[in-house]
Amino acid sequence: MNLEELLRTAVDDGVRSVPPGFADGAIRRARRQRRTTRIAVAGGVAACALAAAAVAVVDPADPRTDAPPAESPDPAPDVLVDDVTDFDAVRTGSVPSLPWYADGALHVEDTSTPFDVPFTELSLDRVDGGFVALVRDHQQGAVLYLVRDGAEPEQVHVGTLSDVVVSPDGRAFAWATPTSAGDGPARGMVTVTDARTGRDRFSSAEFDTSAHPVHFAGPDEVVVETELSGVLLYSTMRPGSTASWPGPVPSDGSQAAMSPDGRLVATVDGTTHVIWDRSAAEQTIWRLEPGQRDPRFSPDSRLLASVAADGISVQDALTGATFDSFPATDPGPPRWESAATVVFIARSDDGDAAAEAVVRCTVGEGCELATEPGPRGRIRLGD
Amino acid sequence: MDSQTEEQFRRFVEGRSLALLRTAYALCGDRHAAEDLVQGALAKLYRRWHKVDEPEGYVRRIIYNDQVSRWRRRSVLREDPVDEVPEDALPDRAAVVDDRLDVWQLLQQLAPRQRAVLVLRYYEDLSEREIAAVLGCSLGTVRSQASRAIARLRVLAPELTATLPVDGGHA
């Protein structure tokens, strides 16, 4: 017997049967959880009614106003909910552990760093000891900032540049710039910058085609997608050397997401998203439904979250099987906070058309708000 | 949930609960805790039955997540396994007459993370990368824990050496 067989036999001997009524117990438990939610809501309503009555009788000497009493909103239940379309029915939990922008500051967990920079678009990433902020503005064009925690923003680059990708350890970030101007052929260069010093660690040779970084394959390896030369792997430890990325590479469309283990790739061609398995002979393994967009792989590469017609969908990354779904109004791209938790910006459908907040949903558990609701456009969520 | 759907759920529970219980038992090492873990996961499945395409995969993932959460709450995943296992914790070898019991007793003497790595690797047949994701640790940690666990088993039960992988079972 080998270890597998010994272990299997030992475990199987330890559990030979299922207790009677096991399914009934699970169903009762599920119903109890639902009832707890309802009780929490109903209890809140009752408490409000009692409080309102107390206000009416406690102090008759108070100056009377003829204005109708302000309605107290029903407090949100103290449990996670499945549906986040109505913010009044959702509790507020801890702030996101991912970076976000609100009210002129960059936030992550409980810390804030002033960021008084005007923008029309903001792409934000957390790096070791700070943030990388790519700002696009009608007047200034694109500006890449490195913002160390609590410090003033430092400009890394001004001018046209690609999206930014961050290394797994957060110590470096990669970005690309076009190096040709006017009507000449598109050319580009990829730069890797040290997130702690702001100094460039590595710049690729000029590509004879447009190029942009899509992923860090490891702390020192950048996957670069080029228009004409396919996908290349750069090692920042061996400047000047490139290698074709091992394994098959999808040829249709551009890469929309890559699983952290590098095995799965989501490509988009027009509005069609295809999931590829680079380790399989049959590369295309499944497709997102029409209308699904912004796919993101979980940190463990096992799940894929995306924006669907009625909220956020979570699917098995290998098979496309639905794992969970969270109804939400006009959700933004999902970001994984952990292997089972996504956060995204959504709007409230409770009549307050201006309300927007970061929502956190955990697979198998439910959802809560991660920020207080505020006016639309106030918050930007980063990675 | 209507009666027809509830019947589907019951059929799933009846068909898969034994395997799920064994997985949970292998992970937590306690029969009652395993039943609680599985029933909690099944309750979550019941609430989302109409949304879930692969019920078994869903429940297994919930079981892994919940068990790891329990370990984290008790901080057992941060234990130093080498220091935690006393040398004199060996079972009475003469009293062990059954290899199957022997293996289970030996596993109980490993630190929780070492046991979890072995169970996920050799009982659940997960890859090292998947184990790292489940336990929320690095690939290197999974490998080192597997190597230490195998080395520990060799010390605890030299007669099992022939059955143990030579390199910690890297995959």
Coordinates of N, CA and C in Angstrom, one line a residue, chain B:
Chain B
M1 N -37.9 27.4 -2.4 CA -37.6 26.2 -3.2 C -38.8 25.3 -3.3
D2 N -39.2 24.9 -4.5 CA -40.4 24.1 -4.6 C -40.1 22.6 -4.2
S3 N -41.1 21.8 -4.2 CA -40.9 20.4 -3.7 C -40.1 19.6 -4.6
Q4 N -40.2 19.9 -5.9 CA -39.4 19.1 -6.9 C -37.9 19.5 -6.7
T5 N -37.6 20.8 -6.6 CA -36.2 21.2 -6.4 C -35.7 20.7 -5.1
E6 N -36.5 20.7 -4.1 CA -36.0 20.2 -2.8 C -35.7 18.7 -2.9
E7 N -36.5 18.0 -3.7 CA -36.2 16.6 -3.9 C -34.9 16.4 -4.5
Q8 N -34.6 17.3 -5.5 CA -33.3 17.2 -6.2 C -32.1 17.4 -5.2
F9 N -32.3 18.4 -4.3 CA -31.3 18.7 -3.3 C -31.2 17.5 -2.4
R10 N -32.3 16.9 -2.0 CA -32.2 15.7 -1.1 C -31.5 14.5 -1.8
R11 N -31.7 14.4 -3.0 CA -31.0 13.3 -3.8 C -29.5 13.5 -3.8
F12 N -29.2 14.8 -4.0 CA -27.8 15.1 -4.0 C -27.1 14.8 -2.7
V13 N -27.8 15.3 -1.6 CA -27.3 15.0 -0.3 C -27.1 13.5 0.0
E14 N -28.1 12.8 -0.4 CA -28.1 11.4 -0.1 C -26.9 10.7 -0.9
G15 N -26.7 11.2 -2.1 CA -25.7 10.5 -3.0 C -24.3 10.9 -2.6
R16 N -24.1 12.1 -2.2 CA -22.7 12.6 -2.0 C -22.3 12.9 -0.6
S17 N -23.2 12.8 0.4 CA -22.8 13.2 1.7 C -21.7 12.3 2.3
L18 N -21.7 11.0 2.0 CA -20.6 10.2 2.6 C -19.2 10.6 2.1
A19 N -19.1 10.9 0.8 CA -17.8 11.3 0.3 C -17.5 12.7 0.9
L20 N -18.4 13.6 1.0 CA -18.1 14.9 1.5 C -17.7 14.8 3.0
L21 N -18.4 13.9 3.7 CA -18.1 13.8 5.2 C -16.7 13.2 5.3
R22 N -16.3 12.3 4.5 CA -15.0 11.8 4.5 C -13.9 12.8 4.3
T23 N -14.2 13.7 3.3 CA -13.2 14.8 3.0 C -13.1 15.7 4.2
A24 N -14.2 16.0 4.8 CA -14.2 16.9 5.9 C -13.5 16.3 7.1
Y25 N -13.8 15.0 7.3 CA -13.2 14.2 8.4 C -11.7 14.2 8.2
A26 N -11.2 14.0 7.0 CA -9.8 13.9 6.7 C -9.2 15.3 7.0
L27 N -9.9 16.3 6.8 CA -9.3 17.7 7.0 C -9.3 18.0 8.5
C28 N -10.4 17.8 9.2 CA -10.5 18.3 10.6 C -10.2 17.2 11.6
G29 N -10.3 15.9 11.2 CA -9.9 14.9 12.2 C -10.9 14.6 13.3
D30 N -12.1 15.1 13.1 CA -13.1 14.9 14.2 C -14.4 14.7 13.5
R31 N -15.1 13.6 13.9 CA -16.3 13.2 13.2 C -17.4 14.2 13.3
H32 N -17.6 14.7 14.6 CA -18.7 15.7 14.8 C -18.4 17.0 14.1
A33 N -17.1 17.4 14.2 CA -16.8 18.7 13.5 C -17.0 18.5 12.0
A34 N -16.7 17.3 11.5 CA -16.9 17.1 10.0 C -18.3 17.2 9.7
E35 N -19.2 16.6 10.5 CA -20.6 16.7 10.2 C -21.1 18.1 10.2
D36 N -20.6 18.9 11.2 CA -21.0 20.3 11.2 C -20.5 21.1 10.0
L37 N -19.3 20.8 9.6 CA -18.7 21.5 8.5 C -19.5 21.2 7.2
V38 N -19.8 19.9 7.0 CA -20.5 19.5 5.8 C -22.0 20.0 5.8
Q39 N -22.6 19.9 6.9 CA -24.0 20.4 7.0 C -24.1 21.9 6.7
G40 N -23.1 22.6 7.3 CA -23.1 24.0 7.1 C -22.9 24.4 5.6
A41 N -22.1 23.6 4.9 CA -21.8 23.9 3.5 C -23.1 23.5 2.7
L42 N -23.7 22.4 3.1 CA -25.0 22.0 2.4 C -26.1 23.0 2.6
A43 N -26.1 23.6 3.8 CA -27.1 24.7 4.0 C -26.9 25.9 3.1
K44 N -25.6 26.2 2.9 CA -25.3 27.3 1.9 C -25.7 26.9 0.5
L45 N -25.4 25.6 0.2 CA -25.8 25.1 -1.2 C -27.3 25.2 -1.3
Y46 N -28.1 24.8 -0.3 CA -29.5 24.8 -0.4 C -30.1 26.2 -0.7
R47 N -29.4 27.2 -0.1 CA -29.9 28.6 -0.4 C -29.6 29.1 -1.8
R48 N -28.6 28.4 -2.4 CA -28.2 28.8 -3.8 C -28.4 27.7 -4.8
W49 N -29.2 26.8 -4.5 CA -29.3 25.6 -5.3 C -29.6 25.9 -6.8
H50 N -30.5 26.9 -7.0 CA -30.8 27.2 -8.3 C -29.7 28.0 -9.1
K51 N -28.7 28.5 -8.4 CA -27.7 29.2 -9.0 C -26.4 28.4 -9.3
V52 N -26.3 27.3 -8.7 CA -25.0 26.5 -8.7 C -25.1 25.4 -9.8
D53 N -24.1 25.4 -10.7 CA -24.1 24.4 -11.7 C -23.5 23.1 -11.2
E54 N -22.5 23.2 -10.4 CA -21.8 22.0 -10.0 C -21.8 21.9 -8.5
P55 N -22.9 21.3 -7.9 CA -23.1 21.3 -6.5 C -21.9 20.7 -5.7
E56 N -21.4 19.6 -6.2 CA -20.3 19.0 -5.4 C -19.1 19.9 -5.3
G57 N -18.7 20.5 -6.5 CA -17.5 21.4 -6.4 C -17.8 22.5 -5.5
Y58 N -19.0 23.0 -5.6 CA -19.3 24.2 -4.7 C -19.2 23.8 -3.2
V59 N -19.8 22.7 -2.9 CA -19.7 22.3 -1.5 C -18.3 22.0 -1.0
R60 N -17.5 21.4 -1.8 CA -16.1 21.1 -1.4 C -15.4 22.4 -1.2
R61 N -15.6 23.3 -2.1 CA -14.9 24.6 -1.9 C -15.3 25.3 -0.6
I62 N -16.6 25.2 -0.3 CA -17.1 25.8 0.9 C -16.5 25.1 2.1
I63 N -16.4 23.8 2.0 CA -15.8 23.0 3.1 C -14.3 23.4 3.3
Y64 N -13.6 23.5 2.3 CA -12.2 23.9 2.4 C -12.1 25.3 3.0
N65 N -12.9 26.3 2.5 CA -12.8 27.6 3.0 C -13.2 27.7 4.4
D66 N -14.3 27.0 4.8 CA -14.7 27.1 6.2 C -13.7 26.5 7.1
Q67 N -13.1 25.4 6.7 CA -12.2 24.7 7.6 C -10.9 25.6 7.8
V68 N -10.5 26.2 6.7 CA -9.3 27.1 6.8 C -9.6 28.3 7.7
S69 N -10.9 28.8 7.5 CA -11.3 29.9 8.4 C -11.2 29.5 9.9
R70 N -11.7 28.3 10.1 CA -11.7 27.8 11.5 C -10.2 27.7 12.0
W71 N -9.4 27.2 11.2 CA -7.9 27.1 11.6 C -7.4 28.5 11.9
R72 N -7.7 29.4 10.9 CA -7.2 30.8 11.1 C -7.7 31.4 12.4
R73 N -8.9 31.2 12.7 CA -9.5 31.8 14.0 C -8.7 31.2 15.2
R74 N -8.3 29.9 15.0 CA -7.6 29.3 16.2 C -6.1 29.5 16.0
S75 N -5.7 30.2 14.9 CA -4.3 30.4 14.6 C -3.5 29.2 14.4
V76 N -4.1 28.0 14.2 CA -3.3 26.8 14.1 C -2.4 26.8 12.8
L77 N -2.8 27.6 11.8 CA -2.0 27.5 10.6 C -0.7 28.3 10.7
R78 N -0.6 29.0 11.9 CA 0.7 29.7 12.1 C 1.6 28.9 13.0
E79 N 1.2 27.7 13.4 CA 2.0 26.9 14.3 C 3.3 26.5 13.6
D80 N 4.3 26.5 14.3 CA 5.6 25.9 13.8 C 5.5 24.4 14.0
P81 N 5.3 23.7 12.9 CA 5.1 22.2 13.1 C 6.2 21.5 13.7
V82 N 7.4 21.9 13.5 CA 8.6 21.2 14.0 C 8.6 21.3 15.5
D83 N 8.3 22.5 16.0 CA 8.3 22.7 17.5 C 7.1 22.1 18.2
E84 N 6.0 22.0 17.4 CA 4.8 21.7 18.0 C 4.6 20.2 18.3
V85 N 5.4 19.4 17.6 CA 5.2 17.9 17.8 C 6.2 17.4 18.7
P86 N 5.9 16.9 19.9 CA 6.9 16.4 20.8 C 7.4 15.1 20.3
E87 N 8.7 14.8 20.6 CA 9.3 13.5 20.2 C 8.6 12.4 20.9
D88 N 8.2 12.6 22.1 CA 7.6 11.5 22.9 C 6.2 11.2 22.6
A89 N 5.7 11.9 21.5 CA 4.2 11.7 21.2 C 4.0 10.4 20.4
L90 N 5.0 9.6 20.3 CA 4.8 8.3 19.5 C 3.8 7.5 20.1
P91 N 2.9 6.8 19.3 CA 2.0 5.9 19.9 C 2.7 4.6 20.4
D92 N 2.0 3.9 21.1 CA 2.6 2.6 21.6 C 2.6 1.7 20.4
R93 N 3.8 1.5 19.9 CA 3.9 0.7 18.6 C 3.4 -0.7 18.8
A94 N 3.6 -1.3 20.0 CA 3.2 -2.6 20.2 C 1.7 -2.7 20.1
A95 N 1.0 -1.7 20.5 CA -0.4 -1.7 20.6 C -1.1 -1.5 19.2
V96 N -0.3 -1.1 18.3 CA -0.9 -0.8 17.0 C -0.9 -2.1 16.2
V97 N -2.0 -2.6 15.9 CA -2.1 -3.8 15.2 C -2.7 -3.7 13.8
D98 N -3.2 -2.5 13.5 CA -3.8 -2.3 12.3 C -3.2 -1.1 11.6
D99 N -2.7 -1.4 10.4 CA -2.0 -0.3 9.6 C -2.9 0.9 9.3
R100 N -4.2 0.6 9.2 CA -5.2 1.7 8.9 C -5.3 2.6 10.0
L101 N -5.4 2.0 11.2 CA -5.5 2.8 12.4 C -4.2 3.5 12.6
D102 N -3.1 2.8 12.3 CA -1.8 3.4 12.5 C -1.6 4.7 11.7
V103 N -2.0 4.7 10.5 CA -1.9 5.9 9.6 C -2.7 7.0 10.2
W104 N -3.9 6.7 10.6 CA -4.8 7.8 11.2 C -4.2 8.4 12.5
Q105 N -3.7 7.5 13.3 CA -3.0 8.0 14.5 C -1.8 8.8 14.2
L106 N -1.1 8.4 13.2 CA 0.1 9.1 12.9 C -0.3 10.5 12.4
L107 N -1.3 10.6 11.5 CA -1.7 11.9 11.0 C -2.1 12.8 12.1
Q108 N -2.8 12.3 13.1 CA -3.2 13.1 14.2 C -2.1 13.7 15.0
Q109 N -0.9 13.2 14.8 CA 0.3 13.7 15.5 C 1.0 14.8 14.7
L110 N 0.6 15.0 13.5 CA 1.2 16.1 12.7 C 0.5 17.4 13.0
A111 N 1.2 18.5 12.8 CA 0.6 19.8 13.0 C -0.5 19.9 12.0
P112 N -1.6 20.7 12.3 CA -2.7 20.8 11.4 C -2.4 21.1 10.0
R113 N -1.5 22.1 9.8 CA -1.2 22.4 8.4 C -0.5 21.3 7.6
Q114 N 0.4 20.6 8.3 CA 1.0 19.4 7.7 C 0.0 18.4 7.3
R115 N -0.9 18.1 8.3 CA -2.0 17.1 8.0 C -2.8 17.6 6.8
A116 N -3.2 18.9 6.8 CA -4.0 19.4 5.8 C -3.3 19.2 4.4
V117 N -2.0 19.5 4.4 CA -1.3 19.4 3.1 C -1.3 17.9 2.6
L118 N -1.1 17.0 3.5 CA -1.1 15.6 3.1 C -2.5 15.1 2.7
V119 N -3.5 15.5 3.4 CA -4.9 15.1 3.1 C -5.3 15.7 1.7
L120 N -5.0 17.0 1.5 CA -5.4 17.6 0.3 C -4.6 17.0 -0.9
R121 N -3.4 16.6 -0.6 CA -2.5 16.1 -1.7 C -2.9 14.6 -2.0
Y122 N -3.0 13.8 -0.9 CA -3.1 12.4 -1.2 C -4.5 11.8 -1.0
Y123 N -5.4 12.6 -0.4 CA -6.8 12.1 -0.3 C -7.6 12.8 -1.3
E124 N -7.5 14.2 -1.4 CA -8.3 14.9 -2.3 C -7.6 15.0 -3.7
D125 N -6.4 14.6 -3.8 CA -5.7 14.6 -5.1 C -5.6 16.0 -5.7
L126 N -5.4 17.0 -4.9 CA -5.2 18.4 -5.4 C -3.7 18.6 -5.7
S127 N -3.5 19.5 -6.7 CA -2.1 19.8 -7.0 C -1.5 20.7 -5.9
E128 N -0.2 20.9 -5.9 CA 0.4 21.8 -4.9 C -0.1 23.2 -5.0
R129 N -0.3 23.6 -6.3 CA -0.8 25.0 -6.5 C -2.3 25.1 -5.9
E130 N -3.1 24.1 -6.1 CA -4.4 24.2 -5.6 C -4.4 24.2 -4.1
I131 N -3.5 23.4 -3.5 CA -3.4 23.3 -2.1 C -3.0 24.7 -1.5
A132 N -2.0 25.3 -2.2 CA -1.6 26.7 -1.7 C -2.8 27.6 -1.8
A133 N -3.6 27.5 -2.8 CA -4.8 28.4 -2.9 C -5.7 28.1 -1.8
V134 N -6.0 26.8 -1.5 CA -6.9 26.5 -0.5 C -6.5 26.9 0.9
L135 N -5.2 26.7 1.2 CA -4.7 27.1 2.5 C -4.2 28.5 2.6
G136 N -4.2 29.2 1.5 CA -3.8 30.6 1.6 C -2.4 30.8 1.9
C137 N -1.5 29.9 1.4 CA -0.1 30.1 1.6 C 0.7 29.9 0.3
S138 N 2.0 30.0 0.3 CA 2.7 30.0 -0.9 C 3.0 28.5 -1.3
L139 N 3.3 28.4 -2.6 CA 3.7 27.1 -3.1 C 4.9 26.5 -2.3
G140 N 5.8 27.3 -2.0 CA 7.0 26.9 -1.3 C 6.6 26.4 0.1
T141 N 5.6 27.0 0.7 CA 5.2 26.6 2.0 C 4.5 25.2 1.9
V142 N 3.7 25.0 0.9 CA 3.1 23.7 0.7 C 4.2 22.6 0.5
R143 N 5.2 22.9 -0.3 CA 6.2 21.9 -0.5 C 7.0 21.6 0.8
S144 N 7.3 22.7 1.5 CA 8.1 22.5 2.7 C 7.3 21.7 3.8
Q145 N 6.0 22.1 3.8 CA 5.2 21.4 4.8 C 5.0 19.9 4.4
A146 N 4.9 19.6 3.1 CA 4.7 18.2 2.7 C 6.0 17.5 3.0
S147 N 7.2 18.1 2.7 CA 8.4 17.4 3.0 C 8.6 17.1 4.5
R148 N 8.2 18.1 5.3 CA 8.4 17.9 6.8 C 7.4 16.9 7.3
A149 N 6.2 16.9 6.7 CA 5.2 15.9 7.1 C 5.7 14.5 6.8
I150 N 6.2 14.3 5.6 CA 6.7 13.0 5.2 C 7.9 12.6 6.0
A151 N 8.8 13.5 6.3 CA 9.9 13.3 7.1 C 9.5 12.9 8.5
R152 N 8.5 13.6 9.0 CA 8.0 13.3 10.3 C 7.4 11.9 10.4
L153 N 6.6 11.5 9.4 CA 6.0 10.2 9.3 C 7.1 9.1 9.3
R154 N 8.2 9.4 8.6 CA 9.3 8.4 8.6 C 9.9 8.2 10.0
V155 N 10.0 9.3 10.7 CA 10.5 9.2 12.1 C 9.5 8.4 13.0
L156 N 8.2 8.8 12.9 CA 7.2 8.2 13.7 C 7.0 6.8 13.4
A157 N 7.1 6.4 12.1 CA 6.8 5.0 11.8 C 7.8 4.6 10.7
P158 N 8.9 4.2 11.1 CA 9.9 3.8 10.1 C 9.5 2.7 9.2
E159 N 8.6 1.8 9.7 CA 8.1 0.7 8.8 C 7.2 1.2 7.7
L160 N 6.8 2.5 7.7 CA 6.0 3.0 6.6 C 6.8 3.6 5.5
T161 N 8.1 3.6 5.8 CA 9.0 4.4 4.8 C 8.8 3.9 3.4
A162 N 8.7 2.7 3.2 CA 8.5 2.2 1.8 C 7.3 2.7 1.1
T163 N 6.3 3.1 1.9 CA 5.0 3.5 1.3 C 5.0 5.0 1.1
L164 N 6.0 5.7 1.6 CA 6.0 7.2 1.6 C 6.7 7.7 0.4
P165 N 6.3 8.8 -0.2 CA 7.0 9.4 -1.4 C 8.4 9.9 -0.9
V166 N 9.3 9.8 -1.9 CA 10.7 10.1 -1.5 C 11.0 11.6 -1.4
D167 N 10.2 12.4 -2.2 CA 10.6 13.8 -2.2 C 9.5 14.7 -1.7
G168 N 8.7 14.2 -0.8 CA 7.6 15.0 -0.3 C 6.4 15.1 -1.3
G169 N 6.5 14.3 -2.4 CA 5.4 14.2 -3.3 C 5.2 15.4 -4.2
H170 N 6.2 16.1 -4.6 CA 6.0 17.3 -5.4 C 5.2 17.0 -6.7
A171 N 4.3 17.8 -7.0 CA 3.5 17.7 -8.2 C 3.2 19.0 -8.8

